[in-house]
PDB file of C-alpha atoms in Angstrom:
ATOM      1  CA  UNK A   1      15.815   0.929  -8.540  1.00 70.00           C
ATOM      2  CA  UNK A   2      14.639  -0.783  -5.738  1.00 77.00           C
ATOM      3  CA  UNK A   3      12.645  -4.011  -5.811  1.00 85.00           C
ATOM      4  CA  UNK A   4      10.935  -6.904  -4.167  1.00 91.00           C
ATOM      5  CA  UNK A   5       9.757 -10.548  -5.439  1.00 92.00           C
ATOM      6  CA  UNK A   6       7.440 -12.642  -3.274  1.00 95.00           C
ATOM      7  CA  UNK A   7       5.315 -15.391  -3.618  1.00 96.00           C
ATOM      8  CA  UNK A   8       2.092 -15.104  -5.481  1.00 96.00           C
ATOM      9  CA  UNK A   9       0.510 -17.572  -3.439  1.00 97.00           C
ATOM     10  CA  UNK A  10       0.169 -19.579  -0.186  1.00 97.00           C
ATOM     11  CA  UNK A  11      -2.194 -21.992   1.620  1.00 97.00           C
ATOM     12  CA  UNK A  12      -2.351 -23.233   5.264  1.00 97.00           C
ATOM     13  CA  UNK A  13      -4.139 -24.586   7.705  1.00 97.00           C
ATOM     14  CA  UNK A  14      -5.680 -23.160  10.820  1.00 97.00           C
ATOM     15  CA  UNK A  15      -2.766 -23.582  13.514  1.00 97.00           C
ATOM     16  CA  UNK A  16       0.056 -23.654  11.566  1.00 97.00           C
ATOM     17  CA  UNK A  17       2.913 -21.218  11.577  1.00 97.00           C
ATOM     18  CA  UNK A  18       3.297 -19.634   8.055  1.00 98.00           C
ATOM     19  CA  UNK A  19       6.318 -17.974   6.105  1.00 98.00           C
ATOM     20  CA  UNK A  20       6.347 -15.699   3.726  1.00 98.00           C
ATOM     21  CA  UNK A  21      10.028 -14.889   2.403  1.00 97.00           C
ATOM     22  CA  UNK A  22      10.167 -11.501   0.114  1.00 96.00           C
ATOM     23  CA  UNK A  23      13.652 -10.478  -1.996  1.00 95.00           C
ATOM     24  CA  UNK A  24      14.879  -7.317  -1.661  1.00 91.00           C
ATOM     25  CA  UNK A  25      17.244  -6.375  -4.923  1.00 84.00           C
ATOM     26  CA  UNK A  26      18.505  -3.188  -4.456  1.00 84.00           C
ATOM     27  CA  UNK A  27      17.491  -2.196  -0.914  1.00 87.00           C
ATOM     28  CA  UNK A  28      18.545   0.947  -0.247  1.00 85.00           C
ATOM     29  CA  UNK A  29      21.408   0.991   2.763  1.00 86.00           C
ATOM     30  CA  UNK A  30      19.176   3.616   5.494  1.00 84.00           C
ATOM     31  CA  UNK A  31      15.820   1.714   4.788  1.00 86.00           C
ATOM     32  CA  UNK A  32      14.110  -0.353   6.826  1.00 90.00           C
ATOM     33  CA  UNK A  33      12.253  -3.330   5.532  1.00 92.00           C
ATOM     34  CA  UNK A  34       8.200  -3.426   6.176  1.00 93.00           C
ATOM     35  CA  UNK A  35       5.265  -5.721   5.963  1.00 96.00           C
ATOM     36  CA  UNK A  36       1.148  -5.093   5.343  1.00 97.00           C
ATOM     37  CA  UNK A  37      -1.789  -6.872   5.517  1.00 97.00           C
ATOM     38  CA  UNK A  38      -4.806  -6.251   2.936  1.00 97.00           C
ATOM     39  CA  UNK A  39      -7.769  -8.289   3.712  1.00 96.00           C
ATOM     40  CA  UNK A  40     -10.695  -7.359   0.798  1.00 91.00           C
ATOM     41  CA  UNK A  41     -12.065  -4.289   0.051  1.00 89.00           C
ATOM     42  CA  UNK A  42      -9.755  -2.845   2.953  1.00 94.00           C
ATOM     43  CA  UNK A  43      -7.049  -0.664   2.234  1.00 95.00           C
ATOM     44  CA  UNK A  44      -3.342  -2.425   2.835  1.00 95.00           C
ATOM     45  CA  UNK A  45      -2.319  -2.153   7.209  1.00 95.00           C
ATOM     46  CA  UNK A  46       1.586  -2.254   8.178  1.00 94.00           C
ATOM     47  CA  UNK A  47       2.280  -4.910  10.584  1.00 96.00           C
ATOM     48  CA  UNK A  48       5.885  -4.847  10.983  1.00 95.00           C
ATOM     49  CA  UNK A  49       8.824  -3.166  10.135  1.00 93.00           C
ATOM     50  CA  UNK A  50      12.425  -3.841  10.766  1.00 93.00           C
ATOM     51  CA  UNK A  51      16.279  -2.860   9.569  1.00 92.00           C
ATOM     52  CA  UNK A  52      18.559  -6.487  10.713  1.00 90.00           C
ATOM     53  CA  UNK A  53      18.021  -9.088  12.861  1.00 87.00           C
ATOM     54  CA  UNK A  54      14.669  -9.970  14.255  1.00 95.00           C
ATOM     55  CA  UNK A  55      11.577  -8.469  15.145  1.00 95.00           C
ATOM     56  CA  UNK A  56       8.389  -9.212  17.073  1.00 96.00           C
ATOM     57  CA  UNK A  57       5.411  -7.657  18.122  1.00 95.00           C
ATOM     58  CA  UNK A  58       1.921  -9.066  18.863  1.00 94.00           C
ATOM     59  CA  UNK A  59       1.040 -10.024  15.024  1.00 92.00           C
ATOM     60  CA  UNK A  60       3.802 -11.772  13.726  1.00 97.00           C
ATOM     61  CA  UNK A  61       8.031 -11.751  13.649  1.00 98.00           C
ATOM     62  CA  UNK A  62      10.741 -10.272  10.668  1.00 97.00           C
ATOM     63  CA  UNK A  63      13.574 -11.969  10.368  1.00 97.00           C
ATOM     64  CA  UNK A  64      16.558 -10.210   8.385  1.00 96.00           C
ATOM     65  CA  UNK A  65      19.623 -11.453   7.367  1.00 95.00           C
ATOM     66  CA  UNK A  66      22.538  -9.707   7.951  1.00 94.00           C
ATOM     67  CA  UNK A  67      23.246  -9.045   4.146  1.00 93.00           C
ATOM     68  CA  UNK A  68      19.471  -7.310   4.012  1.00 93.00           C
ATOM     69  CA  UNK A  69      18.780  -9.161   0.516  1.00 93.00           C
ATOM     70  CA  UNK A  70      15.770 -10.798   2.261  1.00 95.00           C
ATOM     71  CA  UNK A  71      13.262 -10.871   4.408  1.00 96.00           C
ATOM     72  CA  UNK A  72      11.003 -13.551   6.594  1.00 97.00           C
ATOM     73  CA  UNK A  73       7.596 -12.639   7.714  1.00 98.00           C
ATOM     74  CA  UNK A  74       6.266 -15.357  10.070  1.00 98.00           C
ATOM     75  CA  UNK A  75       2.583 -15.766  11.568  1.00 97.00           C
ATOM     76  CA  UNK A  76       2.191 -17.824  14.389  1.00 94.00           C
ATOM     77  CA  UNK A  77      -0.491 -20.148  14.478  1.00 94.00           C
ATOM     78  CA  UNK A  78      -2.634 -18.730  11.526  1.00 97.00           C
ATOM     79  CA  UNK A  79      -6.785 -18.791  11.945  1.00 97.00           C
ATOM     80  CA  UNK A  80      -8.775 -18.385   9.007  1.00 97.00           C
ATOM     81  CA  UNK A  81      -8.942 -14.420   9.568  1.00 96.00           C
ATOM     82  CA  UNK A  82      -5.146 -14.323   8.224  1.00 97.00           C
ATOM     83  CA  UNK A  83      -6.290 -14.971   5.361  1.00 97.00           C
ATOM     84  CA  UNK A  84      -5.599 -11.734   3.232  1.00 97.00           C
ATOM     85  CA  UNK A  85      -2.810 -10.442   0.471  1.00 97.00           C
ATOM     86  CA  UNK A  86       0.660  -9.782   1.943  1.00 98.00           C
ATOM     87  CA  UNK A  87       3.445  -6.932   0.722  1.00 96.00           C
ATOM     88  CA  UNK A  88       6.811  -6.572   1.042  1.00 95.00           C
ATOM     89  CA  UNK A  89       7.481  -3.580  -0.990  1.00 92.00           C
ATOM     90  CA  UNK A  90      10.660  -1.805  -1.635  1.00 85.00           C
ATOM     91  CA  UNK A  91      11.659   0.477   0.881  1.00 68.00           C
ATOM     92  CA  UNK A  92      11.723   3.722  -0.555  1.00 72.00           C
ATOM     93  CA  UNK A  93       8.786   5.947   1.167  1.00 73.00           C
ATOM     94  CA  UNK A  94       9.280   8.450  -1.669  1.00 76.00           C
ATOM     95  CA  UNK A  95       7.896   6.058  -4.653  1.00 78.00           C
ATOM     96  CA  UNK A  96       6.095   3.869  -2.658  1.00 86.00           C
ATOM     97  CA  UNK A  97       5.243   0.796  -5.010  1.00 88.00           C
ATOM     98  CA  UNK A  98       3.398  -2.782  -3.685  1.00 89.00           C
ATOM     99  CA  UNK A  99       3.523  -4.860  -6.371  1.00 86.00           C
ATOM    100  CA  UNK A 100       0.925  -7.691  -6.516  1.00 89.00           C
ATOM    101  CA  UNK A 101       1.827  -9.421  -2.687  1.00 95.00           C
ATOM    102  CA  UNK A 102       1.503 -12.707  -1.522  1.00 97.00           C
ATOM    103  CA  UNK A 103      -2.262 -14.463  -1.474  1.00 97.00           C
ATOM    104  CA  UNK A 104      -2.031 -16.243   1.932  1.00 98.00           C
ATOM    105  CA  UNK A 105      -4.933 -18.943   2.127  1.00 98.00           C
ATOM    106  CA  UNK A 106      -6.046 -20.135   5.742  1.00 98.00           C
ATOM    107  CA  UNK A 107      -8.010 -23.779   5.511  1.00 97.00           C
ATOM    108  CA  UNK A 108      -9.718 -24.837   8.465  1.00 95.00           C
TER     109      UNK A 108
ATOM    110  CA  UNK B   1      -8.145  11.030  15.394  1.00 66.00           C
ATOM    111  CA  UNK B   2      -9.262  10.590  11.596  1.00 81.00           C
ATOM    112  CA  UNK B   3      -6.404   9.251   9.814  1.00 95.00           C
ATOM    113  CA  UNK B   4      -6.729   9.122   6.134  1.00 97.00           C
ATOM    114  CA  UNK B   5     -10.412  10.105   4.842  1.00 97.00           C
ATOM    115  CA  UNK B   6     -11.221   9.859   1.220  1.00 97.00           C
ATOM    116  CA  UNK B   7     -14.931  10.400   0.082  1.00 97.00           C
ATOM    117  CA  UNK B   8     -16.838   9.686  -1.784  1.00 97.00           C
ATOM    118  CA  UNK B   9     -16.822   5.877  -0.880  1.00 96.00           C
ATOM    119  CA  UNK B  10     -19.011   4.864  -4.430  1.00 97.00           C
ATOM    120  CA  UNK B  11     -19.123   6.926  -7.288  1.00 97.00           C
ATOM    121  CA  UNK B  12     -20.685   5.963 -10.795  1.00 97.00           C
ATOM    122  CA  UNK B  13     -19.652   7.807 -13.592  1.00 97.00           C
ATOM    123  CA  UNK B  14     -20.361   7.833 -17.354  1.00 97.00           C
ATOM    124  CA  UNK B  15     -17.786   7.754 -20.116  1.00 97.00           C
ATOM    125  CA  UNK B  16     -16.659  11.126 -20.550  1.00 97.00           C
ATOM    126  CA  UNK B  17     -17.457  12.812 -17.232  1.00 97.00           C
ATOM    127  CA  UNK B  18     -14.847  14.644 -14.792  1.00 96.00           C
ATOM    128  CA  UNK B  19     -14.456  14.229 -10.944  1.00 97.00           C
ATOM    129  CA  UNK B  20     -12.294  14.859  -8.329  1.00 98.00           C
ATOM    130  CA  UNK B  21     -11.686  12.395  -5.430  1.00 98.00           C
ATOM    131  CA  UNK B  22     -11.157  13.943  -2.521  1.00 98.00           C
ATOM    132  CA  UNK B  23      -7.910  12.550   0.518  1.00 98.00           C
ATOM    133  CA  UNK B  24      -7.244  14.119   3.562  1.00 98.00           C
ATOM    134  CA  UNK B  25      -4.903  13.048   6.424  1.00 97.00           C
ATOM    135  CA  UNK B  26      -4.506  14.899   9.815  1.00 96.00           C
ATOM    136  CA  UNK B  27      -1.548  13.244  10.667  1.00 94.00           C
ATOM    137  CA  UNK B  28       0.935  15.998   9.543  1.00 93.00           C
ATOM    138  CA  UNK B  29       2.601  13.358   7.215  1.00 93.00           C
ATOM    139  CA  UNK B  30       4.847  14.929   4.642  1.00 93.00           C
ATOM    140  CA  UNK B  31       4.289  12.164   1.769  1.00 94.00           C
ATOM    141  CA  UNK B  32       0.660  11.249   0.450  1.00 95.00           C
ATOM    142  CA  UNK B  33      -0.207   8.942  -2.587  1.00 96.00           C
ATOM    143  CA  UNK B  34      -2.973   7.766  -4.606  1.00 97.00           C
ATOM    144  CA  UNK B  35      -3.229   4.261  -5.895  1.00 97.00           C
ATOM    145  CA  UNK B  36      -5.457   2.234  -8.084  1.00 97.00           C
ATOM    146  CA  UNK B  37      -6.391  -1.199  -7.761  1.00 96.00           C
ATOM    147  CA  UNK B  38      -8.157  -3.407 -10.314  1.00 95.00           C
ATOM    148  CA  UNK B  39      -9.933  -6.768  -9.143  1.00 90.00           C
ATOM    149  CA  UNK B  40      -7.835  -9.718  -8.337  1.00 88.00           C
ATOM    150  CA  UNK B  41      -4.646  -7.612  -8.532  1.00 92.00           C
ATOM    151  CA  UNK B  42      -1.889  -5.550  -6.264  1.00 92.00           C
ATOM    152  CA  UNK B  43      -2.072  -1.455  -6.003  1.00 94.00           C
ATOM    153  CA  UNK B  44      -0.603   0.243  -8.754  1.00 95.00           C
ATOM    154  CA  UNK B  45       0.625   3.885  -7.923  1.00 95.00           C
ATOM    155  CA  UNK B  46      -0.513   6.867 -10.002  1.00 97.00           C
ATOM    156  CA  UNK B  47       0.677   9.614  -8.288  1.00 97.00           C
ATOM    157  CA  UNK B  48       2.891  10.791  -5.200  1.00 95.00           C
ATOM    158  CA  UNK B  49       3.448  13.993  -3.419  1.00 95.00           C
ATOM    159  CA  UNK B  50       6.458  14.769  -1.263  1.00 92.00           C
ATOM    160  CA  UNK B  51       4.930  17.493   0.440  1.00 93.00           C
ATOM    161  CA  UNK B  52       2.964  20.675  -0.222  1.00 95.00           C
ATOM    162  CA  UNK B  53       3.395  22.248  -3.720  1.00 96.00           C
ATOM    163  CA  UNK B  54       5.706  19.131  -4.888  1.00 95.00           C
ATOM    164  CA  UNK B  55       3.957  16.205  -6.989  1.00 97.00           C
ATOM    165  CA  UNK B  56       5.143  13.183  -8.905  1.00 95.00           C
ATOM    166  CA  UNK B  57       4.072  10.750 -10.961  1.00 96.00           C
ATOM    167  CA  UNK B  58       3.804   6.980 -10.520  1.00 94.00           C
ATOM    168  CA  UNK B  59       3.395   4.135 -12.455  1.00 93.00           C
ATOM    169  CA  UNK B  60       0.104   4.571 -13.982  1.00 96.00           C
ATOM    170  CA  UNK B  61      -0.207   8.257 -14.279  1.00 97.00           C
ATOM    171  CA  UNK B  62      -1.803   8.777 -17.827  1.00 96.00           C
ATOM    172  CA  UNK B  63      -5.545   9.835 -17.146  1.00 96.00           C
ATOM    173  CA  UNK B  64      -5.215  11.768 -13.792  1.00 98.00           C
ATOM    174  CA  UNK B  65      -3.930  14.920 -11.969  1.00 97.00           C
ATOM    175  CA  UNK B  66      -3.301  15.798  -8.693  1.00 98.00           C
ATOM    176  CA  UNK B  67      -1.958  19.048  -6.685  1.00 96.00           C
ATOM    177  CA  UNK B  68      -1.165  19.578  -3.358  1.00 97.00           C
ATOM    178  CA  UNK B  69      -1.826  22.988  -1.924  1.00 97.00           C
ATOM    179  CA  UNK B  70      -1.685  22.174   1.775  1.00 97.00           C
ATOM    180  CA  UNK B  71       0.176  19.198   4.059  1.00 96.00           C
ATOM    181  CA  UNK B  72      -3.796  17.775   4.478  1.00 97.00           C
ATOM    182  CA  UNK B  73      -5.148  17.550   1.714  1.00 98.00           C
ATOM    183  CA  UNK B  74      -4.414  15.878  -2.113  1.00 98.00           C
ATOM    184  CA  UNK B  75      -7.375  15.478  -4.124  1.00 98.00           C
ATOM    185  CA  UNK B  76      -7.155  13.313  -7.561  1.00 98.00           C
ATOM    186  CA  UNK B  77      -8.578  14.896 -10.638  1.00 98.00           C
ATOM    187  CA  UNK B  78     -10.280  12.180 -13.675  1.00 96.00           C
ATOM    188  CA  UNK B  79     -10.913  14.462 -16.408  1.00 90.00           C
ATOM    189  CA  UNK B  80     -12.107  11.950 -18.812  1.00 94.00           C
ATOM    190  CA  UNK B  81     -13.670   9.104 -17.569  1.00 96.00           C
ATOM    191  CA  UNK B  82     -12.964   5.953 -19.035  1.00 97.00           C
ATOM    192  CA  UNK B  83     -14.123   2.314 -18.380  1.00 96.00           C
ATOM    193  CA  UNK B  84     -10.780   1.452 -18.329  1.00 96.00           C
ATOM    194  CA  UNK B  85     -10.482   3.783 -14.891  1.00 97.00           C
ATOM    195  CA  UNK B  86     -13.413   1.449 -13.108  1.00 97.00           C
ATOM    196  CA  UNK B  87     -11.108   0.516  -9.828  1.00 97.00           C
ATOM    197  CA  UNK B  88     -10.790   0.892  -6.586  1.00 97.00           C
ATOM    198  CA  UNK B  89      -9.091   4.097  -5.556  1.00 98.00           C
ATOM    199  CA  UNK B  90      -6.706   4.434  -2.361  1.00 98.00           C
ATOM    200  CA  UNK B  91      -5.282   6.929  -0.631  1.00 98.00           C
ATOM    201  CA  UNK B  92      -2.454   6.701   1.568  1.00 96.00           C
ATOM    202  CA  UNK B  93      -0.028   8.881   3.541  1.00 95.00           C
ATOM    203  CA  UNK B  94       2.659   8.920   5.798  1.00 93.00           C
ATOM    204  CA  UNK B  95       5.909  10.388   7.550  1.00 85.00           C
ATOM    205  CA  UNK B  96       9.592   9.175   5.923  1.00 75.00           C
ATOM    206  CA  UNK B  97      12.414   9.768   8.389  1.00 64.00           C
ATOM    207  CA  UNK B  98      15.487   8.186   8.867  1.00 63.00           C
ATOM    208  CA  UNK B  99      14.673   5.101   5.971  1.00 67.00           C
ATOM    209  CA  UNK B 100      11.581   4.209   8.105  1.00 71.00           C
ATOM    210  CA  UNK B 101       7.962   4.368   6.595  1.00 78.00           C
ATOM    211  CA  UNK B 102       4.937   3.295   7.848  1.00 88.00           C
ATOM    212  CA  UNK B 103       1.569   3.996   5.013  1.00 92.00           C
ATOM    213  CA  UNK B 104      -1.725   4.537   6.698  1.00 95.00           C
ATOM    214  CA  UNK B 105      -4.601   4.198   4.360  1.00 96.00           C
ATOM    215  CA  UNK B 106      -8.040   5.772   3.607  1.00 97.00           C
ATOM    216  CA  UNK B 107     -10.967   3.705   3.269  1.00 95.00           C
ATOM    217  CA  UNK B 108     -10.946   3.384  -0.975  1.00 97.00           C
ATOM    218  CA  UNK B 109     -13.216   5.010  -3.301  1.00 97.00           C
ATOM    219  CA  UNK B 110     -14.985   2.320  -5.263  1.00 97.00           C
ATOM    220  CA  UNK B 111     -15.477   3.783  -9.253  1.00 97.00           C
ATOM    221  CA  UNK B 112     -17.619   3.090 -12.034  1.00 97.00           C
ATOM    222  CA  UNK B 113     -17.122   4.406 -15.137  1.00 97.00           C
ATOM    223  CA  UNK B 114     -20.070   3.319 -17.881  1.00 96.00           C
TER     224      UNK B 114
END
């Protein structure tokens, strides 16, 4: 079965770049590896999704290594509105599980 | 274009009482899911559906029900409230092809149970 660990927390300040590295045990070989956002009382957002390699769009980059057993979500320059709970969870759509994410804390 | 819509947004119930919260997506996505989340802590899924007529359970199913009759719509019975069920309820859906999945969510419904 499919799993992911992540950091419970992180803090950083306002104009810093931020990582967030999830594990992937068991990642299944057709699925591709994807990232949300919850910010409180909000229901989680995707922001990116990739398979190898890198990806960017206008929120943040996902860097994979080539053996897929992790993943690299980075935020560029954070502001305090990144603050919010971040998931990595497995990649199976069919039992679709988030596990408790990653507390990201912005200071200013 | 709607998305994911749950209602109610607040419900209070007492200890014993029934409901049904309602999810629908217009998206045509084939998988939808329900998920609870208790203060402080990540979602926790109860139940999943694969597509019309085909539902699963979770990790937390004990307490609930759930059918799925059409592609829009999968509602999420409580037959017996309990405080222990006081969460925040989520709704989610979306379209699995090819190993990629992207999860839109509904709004929550915020529970009660005294």
């Amino acid at each position: 079965l499919a799993k992911t660990t992540q950091p419970i927390s992180m803090d950083s300040y306002e104009g810093q770049e931020v990582n967030i590295t999830c594990s992937h045990n068991n990642i299944a070989t057709n699925d591709y590896i994807t990232w949300y956002q919850q910010f409180p009382s909000q229901g989680p957002r995707f922001i990116i999704q990739g398979y190898k390699t890198k990806v960017t769009n206008e929120v943040a980059s996902l860097f994979i290594p080539a053996d897929r057993k992790s993943s690299t979500l980075s935020l560029p320059r954070v502001s305090l509105s990144d603050t919010a709970v971040y998931y990595c969870p497995p990649g199976s759509a069919r039992q679709l599980t988030f596990g408790s994410g990653t507390q990201l804390t912005v200071l200013p | 274009n709607a998305g994911v819509t749950q209602t109610p947004k607040f419900r209070i119930l007492k200890i014993g009482q029934s409901m049904t919260l309602q999810c629908t997506q217009d998206m045509n996505h084939n998988y939808m899911y329900w998920y609870r989340q208790d203060p402080g802590m990540g979602l926790k899924l109860i139940y999943y559906s694969v597509g019309a007529g085909i539902t699963d359970k979770g990790e937390v199913p004990n307490g609930y029900n759930v059918s799925r009759s059409t592609t829009e719509d999968f509602p999420l019975r409580l037959e017996l409230a309990a405080p222990s069920q006081t969460s925040v309820y989520f709704c989610a859906s979306s379209y699995s092809g090819t190993g990629m999945t992207e999860a839109f969510f509904g709004q929550g419904t915020r529970l009660t149970v005294v």
